[in-house]
Each structure stands twice: as structure tokens, then as C-alpha cells.
mmCIF file of C-alpha atoms in Angstrom:
data_model
loop_
_atom_site.group_PDB
_atom_site.id
_atom_site.type_symbol
_atom_site.label_atom_id
_atom_site.label_comp_id
_atom_site.label_asym_id
_atom_site.label_seq_id
_atom_site.Cartn_x
_atom_site.Cartn_y
_atom_site.Cartn_z
ATOM 1 C CA MET A 9 89.287 102.348 113.409
ATOM 2 C CA THR A 10 91.964 99.727 112.633
ATOM 3 C CA ASN A 11 93.474 97.429 115.234
ATOM 4 C CA ASN A 12 96.834 95.809 114.375
ATOM 5 C CA HIS A 13 97.792 92.471 115.834
ATOM 6 C CA SER A 14 101.366 91.176 115.457
ATOM 7 C CA PHE A 15 102.165 87.502 115.815
ATOM 8 C CA GLN A 16 105.692 86.251 116.651
ATOM 9 C CA LEU A 17 106.663 82.665 115.819
ATOM 10 C CA PHE A 18 106.571 80.496 118.953
ATOM 11 C CA SER A 19 106.623 83.606 121.154
ATOM 12 C CA SER A 20 103.230 82.706 122.549
ATOM 13 C CA LEU A 21 100.477 80.148 122.028
ATOM 14 C CA SER A 22 96.977 81.514 121.790
ATOM 15 C CA THR A 23 93.803 79.525 122.127
ATOM 16 C CA LYS A 24 91.968 82.158 120.128
ATOM 17 C CA THR A 25 92.441 81.799 116.381
ATOM 18 C CA THR A 26 92.340 84.866 114.109
ATOM 19 C CA PRO A 27 90.669 83.950 110.781
ATOM 20 C CA ILE A 28 92.911 84.189 107.717
ATOM 21 C CA ASN A 29 91.931 83.646 104.085
ATOM 22 C CA SER A 30 93.404 80.218 103.414
ATOM 23 C CA SER A 31 93.225 80.652 99.647
ATOM 24 C CA LYS A 32 95.890 83.339 99.859
ATOM 25 C CA LEU A 33 98.073 82.156 102.754
ATOM 26 C CA ASN A 34 99.358 78.633 103.206
ATOM 27 C CA HIS A 35 100.122 77.894 106.870
ATOM 28 C CA GLN A 36 99.938 74.828 109.083
ATOM 29 C CA THR A 37 97.426 74.298 111.850
ATOM 30 C CA LYS A 38 98.496 72.012 114.672
ATOM 31 C CA SER A 39 96.174 70.426 117.251
ATOM 32 C CA LEU A 40 97.453 69.882 120.796
ATOM 33 C CA SER A 41 95.627 67.488 123.134
ATOM 34 C CA PRO A 42 96.645 67.902 126.806
ATOM 35 C CA THR A 43 96.679 64.571 128.621
ATOM 36 C CA ASN A 44 94.651 65.851 131.582
ATOM 37 C CA ALA A 45 92.090 67.913 129.723
ATOM 38 C CA THR A 46 88.723 67.062 128.274
ATOM 39 C CA ASN A 47 88.797 69.815 125.616
ATOM 40 C CA THR A 48 91.057 70.022 122.593
ATOM 41 C CA THR A 49 92.988 73.265 122.156
ATOM 42 C CA THR A 50 93.692 74.320 118.570
ATOM 43 C CA THR A 51 96.818 76.421 118.145
ATOM 44 C CA THR A 52 97.536 78.308 114.925
ATOM 45 C CA ILE A 53 101.243 78.837 114.273
ATOM 46 C CA ILE A 54 101.877 81.698 111.878
ATOM 47 C CA PRO A 55 105.316 82.407 110.330
ATOM 48 C CA GLN A 56 107.270 85.165 111.985
ATOM 49 C CA SER A 57 106.311 88.818 111.416
ATOM 50 C CA TYR A 58 102.962 88.234 109.690
ATOM 51 C CA GLN A 59 100.898 91.350 110.180
ATOM 52 C CA ILE A 60 97.121 90.996 110.197
ATOM 53 C CA ASN A 61 95.204 94.234 109.838
ATOM 54 C CA ASN A 62 91.575 93.909 110.930
ATOM 55 C CA SER A 63 89.267 96.786 110.066
ATOM 56 C CA SER A 64 85.799 97.288 111.413
ATOM 57 C CA ASN A 65 84.823 98.562 107.954
ATOM 58 C CA ASN A 66 86.322 95.627 106.067
ATOM 59 C CA ASP A 67 85.975 91.986 106.968
ATOM 60 C CA ASN A 68 88.841 90.963 104.666
ATOM 61 C CA ASN A 69 92.249 90.474 106.241
ATOM 62 C CA ILE A 70 95.051 92.498 104.695
ATOM 63 C CA ILE A 71 98.504 90.973 104.915
ATOM 64 C CA ASP A 72 101.592 93.150 105.224
ATOM 65 C CA PRO A 73 103.645 92.396 102.056
ATOM 66 C CA SER A 74 106.903 92.627 104.020
ATOM 67 C CA SER A 75 105.910 89.517 105.956
ATOM 68 C CA LEU A 76 105.671 87.293 102.878
ATOM 69 C CA TYR A 77 109.065 85.696 102.290
ATOM 70 C CA SER A 78 108.345 83.087 99.623
ATOM 71 C CA CYS A 79 105.894 82.288 96.855
ATOM 72 C CA ASP A 80 105.043 79.196 98.919
ATOM 73 C CA ASP A 81 103.250 81.580 101.300
ATOM 74 C CA ILE A 82 100.700 82.978 98.851
ATOM 75 C CA GLU A 83 98.380 81.949 96.059
ATOM 76 C CA CYS A 84 97.542 84.422 93.297
ATOM 77 C CA GLU A 85 94.020 84.603 91.904
ATOM 78 C CA ALA A 86 92.707 84.838 88.319
ATOM 79 C CA GLY A 87 95.796 83.307 86.762
ATOM 80 C CA GLY A 88 98.220 85.727 88.405
ATOM 81 C CA VAL A 89 101.820 84.608 88.877
ATOM 82 C CA CYS A 90 103.797 84.996 92.081
ATOM 83 C CA ILE A 91 107.323 86.321 91.674
ATOM 84 C CA GLU A 92 110.070 86.790 94.205
ATOM 85 C CA ASN A 93 111.392 90.324 94.253
ATOM 86 C CA ILE A 94 115.109 90.074 93.509
ATOM 87 C CA PHE A 95 115.487 93.805 94.241
ATOM 88 C CA SER A 96 114.636 93.271 97.914
ATOM 89 C CA LYS A 97 117.538 90.829 98.257
ATOM 90 C CA LEU A 98 120.211 93.192 96.944
ATOM 91 C CA SER A 99 122.718 94.760 99.268
ATOM 92 C CA LYS A 100 122.746 98.503 99.848
ATOM 93 C CA ASN A 101 125.796 98.889 97.590
ATOM 94 C CA GLN A 102 124.158 96.874 94.811
ATOM 95 C CA LYS A 103 121.060 99.056 94.941
ATOM 96 C CA SER A 104 123.148 102.229 94.875
ATOM 97 C CA SER A 105 125.003 100.992 91.794
ATOM 98 C CA MET A 106 121.684 100.782 89.920
ATOM 99 C CA ASN A 107 121.037 104.504 90.344
ATOM 100 C CA ASN A 108 121.959 107.145 87.806
ATOM 101 C CA ASP A 109 122.102 110.904 87.988
ATOM 102 C CA HIS A 110 118.836 111.356 86.090
ATOM 103 C CA ASP A 111 116.387 109.361 88.171
ATOM 104 C CA HIS A 112 118.114 108.982 91.532
ATOM 105 C CA HIS A 113 115.100 110.320 93.423
ATOM 106 C CA HIS A 114 112.738 108.002 91.541
ATOM 107 C CA TYR A 115 114.878 104.971 92.326
ATOM 108 C CA GLN A 116 114.991 105.884 95.998
ATOM 109 C CA GLN A 117 111.194 105.799 96.089
ATOM 110 C CA GLN A 118 111.061 102.562 94.114
ATOM 111 C CA GLN A 119 113.680 100.939 96.351
ATOM 112 C CA GLN A 120 111.712 101.673 99.509
ATOM 113 C CA GLN A 121 108.509 100.242 98.033
ATOM 114 C CA GLN A 122 110.084 97.222 96.362
ATOM 115 C CA THR A 123 112.308 96.289 99.290
ATOM 116 C CA ASN A 124 109.201 95.910 101.453
ATOM 117 C CA GLU A 125 107.639 93.531 98.923
ATOM 118 C CA ARG A 126 109.677 90.337 98.997
ATOM 119 C CA VAL A 127 107.096 88.498 96.921
ATOM 120 C CA ARG A 128 104.108 89.713 94.950
ATOM 121 C CA CYS A 129 101.570 88.696 92.324
ATOM 122 C CA LYS A 130 101.894 89.775 88.697
ATOM 123 C CA CYS A 131 98.291 90.189 87.628
ATOM 124 C CA PRO A 132 96.641 89.697 84.226
ATOM 125 C CA LEU A 133 94.976 92.607 82.466
ATOM 126 C CA GLY A 134 91.848 93.735 84.307
ATOM 127 C CA ARG A 135 93.023 92.451 87.696
ATOM 128 C CA GLY A 136 94.845 94.149 90.553
ATOM 129 C CA GLY A 137 95.376 94.054 94.287
ATOM 130 C CA GLN A 138 97.805 92.184 96.493
ATOM 131 C CA PHE A 139 96.636 88.782 95.254
ATOM 132 C CA CYS A 140 94.977 89.849 91.931
ATOM 133 C CA GLU A 141 91.683 89.640 93.826
ATOM 134 C CA LYS A 142 90.388 92.999 92.572
ATOM 135 C CA ILE A 143 88.666 93.597 89.247
ATOM 136 C CA ILE A 144 89.866 96.922 87.834
ATOM 137 C CA GLU A 145 88.729 98.969 84.861
ATOM 138 C CA VAL A 146 91.660 100.310 82.882
ATOM 139 C CA LYS A 147 90.885 103.521 81.004
ATOM 140 C CA LEU A 148 94.371 105.039 81.111
ATOM 141 C CA PRO A 149 96.962 102.259 81.514
ATOM 142 C CA HIS A 150 99.763 102.696 84.008
ATOM 143 C CA PHE A 151 102.938 100.640 83.536
ATOM 144 C CA MET A 152 105.171 99.639 86.446
ATOM 145 C CA GLY A 153 108.457 98.618 84.826
ATOM 146 C CA SER A 154 107.472 94.939 84.737
ATOM 147 C CA SER A 155 104.278 95.560 82.734
ATOM 148 C CA TYR A 156 103.386 95.171 79.088
ATOM 149 C CA LEU A 157 100.428 95.235 76.729
ATOM 150 C CA ALA A 158 100.372 92.977 73.668
ATOM 151 C CA LEU A 159 98.571 94.250 70.560
ATOM 152 C CA PRO A 160 98.001 92.421 67.257
ATOM 153 C CA THR A 161 100.850 91.884 64.806
ATOM 154 C CA LEU A 162 101.361 94.841 62.485
ATOM 155 C CA ARG A 163 99.884 94.480 59.006
ATOM 156 C CA ASN A 164 100.761 96.429 55.866
ATOM 157 C CA ALA A 165 103.698 98.005 57.702
ATOM 158 C CA HIS A 166 106.617 96.173 56.100
ATOM 159 C CA ARG A 167 107.487 99.070 53.779
ATOM 160 C CA SER A 168 106.312 102.233 55.558
ATOM 161 C CA LEU A 169 105.283 103.047 59.094
ATOM 162 C CA LYS A 170 103.903 106.020 61.038
ATOM 163 C CA ILE A 171 103.809 105.938 64.832
ATOM 164 C CA ASN A 172 102.412 108.473 67.301
ATOM 165 C CA ILE A 173 102.612 107.889 71.076
ATOM 166 C CA GLU A 174 101.544 110.180 73.914
ATOM 167 C CA PHE A 175 103.025 109.100 77.230
ATOM 168 C CA LYS A 176 103.805 110.380 80.726
ATOM 169 C CA PRO A 177 107.105 108.853 81.941
ATOM 170 C CA GLU A 178 108.089 108.529 85.594
ATOM 171 C CA SER A 179 111.570 107.175 84.882
ATOM 172 C CA TYR A 180 114.369 108.020 82.460
ATOM 173 C CA ASP A 181 114.739 104.457 81.132
ATOM 174 C CA GLY A 182 112.337 101.886 79.721
ATOM 175 C CA VAL A 183 110.801 100.183 76.699
ATOM 176 C CA LEU A 184 108.031 102.089 74.942
ATOM 177 C CA LEU A 185 107.214 99.805 72.004
ATOM 178 C CA TYR A 186 108.712 97.020 69.932
ATOM 179 C CA SER A 187 107.870 94.351 67.367
ATOM 180 C CA GLY A 188 109.696 92.312 64.793
ATOM 181 C CA GLN A 189 110.492 88.928 63.376
ATOM 182 C CA GLU A 190 111.895 86.932 66.332
ATOM 183 C CA THR A 191 111.263 86.969 70.091
ATOM 184 C CA ASN A 192 114.902 87.921 70.781
ATOM 185 C CA LEU A 193 114.755 90.625 68.068
ATOM 186 C CA ASP A 194 117.201 88.843 65.785
ATOM 187 C CA GLY A 195 116.580 89.803 62.173
ATOM 188 C CA ASP A 196 114.004 92.470 61.328
ATOM 189 C CA PHE A 197 112.620 94.613 64.135
ATOM 190 C CA ILE A 198 111.620 98.060 65.370
ATOM 191 C CA ALA A 199 111.922 99.380 68.919
ATOM 192 C CA ILE A 200 111.246 102.689 70.647
ATOM 193 C CA ILE A 201 113.038 103.041 73.975
ATOM 194 C CA ILE A 202 113.856 105.634 76.613
ATOM 195 C CA THR A 203 117.508 105.582 77.616
ATOM 196 C CA GLN A 204 119.071 108.091 80.021
ATOM 197 C CA GLY A 205 116.183 110.443 79.337
ATOM 198 C CA PHE A 206 116.375 110.431 75.526
ATOM 199 C CA ILE A 207 114.173 108.643 73.005
ATOM 200 C CA GLU A 208 115.801 106.214 70.578
ATOM 201 C CA PHE A 209 114.204 104.575 67.541
ATOM 202 C CA HIS A 210 115.936 101.334 66.535
ATOM 203 C CA PHE A 211 115.050 99.634 63.243
ATOM 204 C CA ASP A 212 116.621 96.853 61.192
ATOM 205 C CA CYS A 213 115.501 95.705 57.739
ATOM 206 C CA GLY A 214 117.722 92.627 57.983
ATOM 207 C CA MET A 215 121.191 93.872 57.093
ATOM 208 C CA GLY A 216 122.066 96.165 59.978
ATOM 209 C CA GLU A 217 120.489 98.372 62.596
ATOM 210 C CA GLY A 218 119.784 102.076 62.320
ATOM 211 C CA ILE A 219 119.391 104.213 65.464
ATOM 212 C CA ILE A 220 117.851 107.689 65.690
ATOM 213 C CA ARG A 221 118.180 109.608 68.960
ATOM 214 C CA SER A 222 116.073 112.592 70.015
ATOM 215 C CA ASP A 223 117.734 115.982 70.224
ATOM 216 C CA MET A 224 116.212 116.721 73.631
ATOM 217 C CA PRO A 225 115.301 114.712 76.736
ATOM 218 C CA ILE A 226 111.809 113.702 77.753
ATOM 219 C CA ILE A 227 109.939 115.750 80.355
ATOM 220 C CA LEU A 228 109.454 113.634 83.445
ATOM 221 C CA ASN A 229 105.932 113.387 84.930
ATOM 222 C CA SER A 230 104.477 115.358 81.999
ATOM 223 C CA TRP A 231 102.777 114.340 78.776
ATOM 224 C CA ASN A 232 105.248 113.856 75.922
ATOM 225 C CA THR A 233 104.542 113.176 72.241
ATOM 226 C CA ILE A 234 106.748 111.119 69.947
ATOM 227 C CA ASN A 235 106.216 110.989 66.171
ATOM 228 C CA ILE A 236 108.099 108.553 63.953
ATOM 229 C CA PHE A 237 107.934 108.035 60.202
ATOM 230 C CA ARG A 238 109.775 105.267 58.362
ATOM 231 C CA ASP A 239 109.894 104.678 54.621
ATOM 232 C CA GLY A 240 112.069 101.734 53.646
ATOM 233 C CA ARG A 241 115.597 102.223 55.014
ATOM 234 C CA ASN A 242 114.988 105.872 55.903
ATOM 235 C CA ALA A 243 113.250 107.306 58.957
ATOM 236 C CA TRP A 244 112.808 110.428 61.019
ATOM 237 C CA MET A 245 111.706 111.071 64.579
ATOM 238 C CA GLN A 246 110.412 114.110 66.479
ATOM 239 C CA LEU A 247 109.980 114.419 70.270
ATOM 240 C CA ASN A 248 107.559 117.114 71.435
ATOM 241 C CA GLN A 249 108.448 120.357 69.664
ATOM 242 C CA GLY A 250 112.006 119.359 68.888
ATOM 243 C CA GLN A 251 113.625 118.989 65.505
ATOM 244 C CA GLN A 252 113.023 116.112 63.126
ATOM 245 C CA ILE A 253 116.031 113.805 63.399
ATOM 246 C CA PHE A 254 116.794 111.652 60.352
ATOM 247 C CA GLY A 255 118.560 108.316 60.015
ATOM 248 C CA HIS A 256 118.694 105.100 58.011
ATOM 249 C CA SER A 257 119.303 101.396 58.504
ATOM 250 C CA LYS A 258 122.298 99.547 57.050
ATOM 251 C CA GLY A 259 122.405 97.519 53.871
ATOM 252 C CA LEU A 260 120.115 97.512 50.864
ATOM 253 C CA PHE A 261 117.028 95.807 52.272
ATOM 254 C CA SER A 262 114.047 98.112 52.776
ATOM 255 C CA ARG A 263 111.299 95.869 54.153
ATOM 256 C CA ILE A 264 110.649 94.736 57.742
ATOM 257 C CA THR A 265 108.901 91.432 58.425
ATOM 258 C CA PHE A 266 106.600 91.511 61.450
ATOM 259 C CA ARG A 267 105.646 88.189 63.063
ATOM 260 C CA LEU A 268 105.542 89.160 66.727
ATOM 261 C CA GLU A 269 102.725 90.916 68.498
ATOM 262 C CA THR A 270 103.232 94.655 69.011
ATOM 263 C CA PHE A 271 104.390 95.103 72.598
ATOM 264 C CA LEU A 272 103.670 98.385 74.360
ATOM 265 C CA GLY A 273 105.389 99.490 77.572
ATOM 266 C CA GLY A 274 107.533 96.417 78.106
ATOM 267 C CA SER A 275 108.104 92.769 77.285
ATOM 268 C CA PRO A 276 106.976 89.326 78.471
ATOM 269 C CA ASN A 277 110.675 88.478 78.790
ATOM 270 C CA ILE A 278 112.865 91.564 78.951
ATOM 271 C CA SER A 279 116.056 89.494 79.255
ATOM 272 C CA ARG A 280 115.564 88.128 75.728
ATOM 273 C CA ILE A 281 115.621 91.559 74.096
ATOM 274 C CA MET A 282 117.863 93.635 76.362
ATOM 275 C CA ASN A 283 121.054 92.720 74.500
ATOM 276 C CA ARG A 284 119.531 94.182 71.359
ATOM 277 C CA ILE A 285 118.179 97.419 72.809
ATOM 278 C CA ASN A 286 120.316 97.882 75.963
ATOM 279 C CA VAL A 287 117.374 98.558 78.299
ATOM 280 C CA ASN A 288 116.580 96.226 81.185
ATOM 281 C CA LYS A 289 113.063 97.267 82.187
ATOM 282 C CA GLY A 290 109.768 98.429 80.812
ATOM 283 C CA LEU A 291 108.130 101.819 80.962
ATOM 284 C CA ILE A 292 107.239 103.307 84.331
ATOM 285 C CA GLY A 293 104.401 105.709 83.623
ATOM 286 C CA CYS A 294 101.249 106.049 81.519
ATOM 287 C CA VAL A 295 100.284 105.923 77.846
ATOM 288 C CA ARG A 296 97.145 107.690 76.689
ATOM 289 C CA GLN A 297 97.434 107.405 72.898
ATOM 290 C CA LEU A 298 98.929 105.014 70.377
ATOM 291 C CA MET A 299 98.435 105.501 66.638
ATOM 292 C CA ILE A 300 100.110 103.314 64.015
ATOM 293 C CA ASN A 301 99.526 104.016 60.333
ATOM 294 C CA ASP A 302 96.502 106.183 61.165
ATOM 295 C CA ARG A 303 94.879 103.486 63.307
ATOM 296 C CA GLN A 304 94.154 104.673 66.852
ATOM 297 C CA TYR A 305 94.314 101.777 69.300
ATOM 298 C CA ASP A 306 91.977 101.252 72.209
ATOM 299 C CA LEU A 307 94.519 100.346 74.876
ATOM 300 C CA TYR A 308 92.103 98.029 76.637
ATOM 301 C CA ASN A 309 89.733 96.513 74.083
ATOM 302 C CA ASP A 310 92.318 96.125 71.304
ATOM 303 C CA THR A 311 94.833 94.257 73.475
ATOM 304 C CA ILE A 312 95.293 90.492 73.308
ATOM 305 C CA ASP A 313 97.346 90.175 76.490
ATOM 306 C CA GLY A 314 98.696 92.262 79.331
ATOM 307 C CA ILE A 315 100.460 91.927 82.678
ATOM 308 C CA ASP A 316 100.803 94.277 85.672
ATOM 309 C CA ILE A 317 98.678 97.028 84.136
ATOM 310 C CA GLY A 318 97.079 99.472 86.536
ATOM 311 C CA GLN A 319 94.887 102.516 86.154
ATOM 312 C CA GLN A 320 96.703 105.852 86.214
ATOM 313 C CA PRO A 321 96.683 107.131 89.808
ATOM 314 C CA LYS A 322 94.501 110.167 90.456
ATOM 315 C CA LYS A 323 96.426 113.288 91.418
#
């Protein structure tokens, strides 16, 4: 059975202090010494609307995320980084303007969850929980729109490239995969994105970008398969059982130089690449297979970095 205790700032002073994990919450403790008393009363003042949930089955205190207003209030573990949720500060009209006809229902669910979380911890790969305090085993990675996995730089792929990805999207927009020459995708690059429900393959050999768009939309909340083959300036793409769509990049150059890591499901800094690919968030959903040039990647052991990666929820 769970008992909930709500504390209001300055609404009352209690001589009984509820224990809170000081490594995760930073608050001030003030001692009051009455002039006509022999004992010292210690009063804990907690910022307004903190919710402490005490469970008889769990000695750890769980803090309501809606009560955390600033990154000054929390400390992330295991190298996690606290971020303030800009989404929660938007007006109702601003949030509505972010919706589109394809994923209106999805955004409604995301808005409710994200609005309640004013601040949160972005956790490194293998960590999860409110403060990155949990060790998690990732067998089937789940991406949350702010997530990414970094894989080694592509080798022997400058001339030809085969890519196979199996993924289960929960949103009609997001980054699936990209790599290239520069962090802002100037110069040579490849990128696979979801935009308004369709898959696009962008590739540039250095003289102008080519874009191939799928002939059908993705299937939301189902497993989809994308196959891409590139040979020099020419490429084709096939989504699920659709047709092979062909295209080519501009100019005469036929090689792509790869210096970046291969990023799956998002980017460490989405703002640096969004002008190039016109998508402002990472994938929301799961990836269960990535093959590049006949190499099948282990999406946990082959990664060199990752942020905000969870395990696919059981359904």
C-alpha cells in the first residue's frame, strides 16, 4: 500500500522530517532554536508541490517529476545530463501548431507526458530511471525522439553501400540513420529519415544532393523493412513490399567520404543537421536489425556511445 504525502511551501512547519535522497534533490535545511526551549527543532523546507511517495515495499523515495522545476533541483547519476523540457513551457497554441494530421494522436500522448516532466535526466547507454539510477539491459533498443546510438565510422563504403533496417516507428517523423564528412552534414553524407510518414534517402557525393522518396508510407506501430543500395551516384530504395525507387546525386563525383560515426535513431545535436535533412527530432520507436554491407550490427555491443536508449516496452 502506498501513502502519499504532499508538502506545501511555508504552509506548515513540521518537526518530523521525511528522509529524502540528498544525492538527487538539493534542498536547504534550516535549524530554528526557540529562545525558551531546551531542545532544538529542525525544520525541513521543501520547494512547493514536491510529492514524496513512500511505499512499504520500497524504501526509496520516488519524486513526482512535475514537482521538479529546475536542473538545480536534481543530480543525475552515472554521467547523465539534466535537461529542462522546453516542451513543457510552450503555450497551448504553440503545442497545437506542432501537430500534423498524421500523428496528432501520438503528439497528444507525448504532450501530456512531456508537459508533466519539466526537467529530466538524459541517461547514457545501459542506464535508465528518473535519475539514471537504474542499470538496464538493452536487447531491443527503444528510441524516444531525443535518443541516438553511435556506431563506428563506415569503412569500405565510399563507392558502394547496402543498408537494411528493420524498425517499428511510433511517429511519422524522425531520423533513422546518418553519417558523412562533417558534423553539420556539409559536403559528403548519407541520411535516412522519416518525414510525414514516408522514407527518404538523402545522399551527396560532394557536388549536390540526391533524394529518393518511398512510394508508400510506413506502417505505424508495426515492423517495417527498408532496403537501400547505392553504387556511385546511383541508388535505389525499397520500403516493405513496395517498388524499388531509383535516383541519383548531382554532379560527376561518385565517392562519399565518411569521417563521422554512424548515428542510428537520432543525433547528439539535432539542430546542427536539421537544416540539411529538414527533420527536427530522432526516431520514436524501436530498431531490431541493422545491416550495412552484409555486416549485421549488435545494437548494444557494437555501439561506441548512446543516449536515452531504453528497452522496448513489453506489450
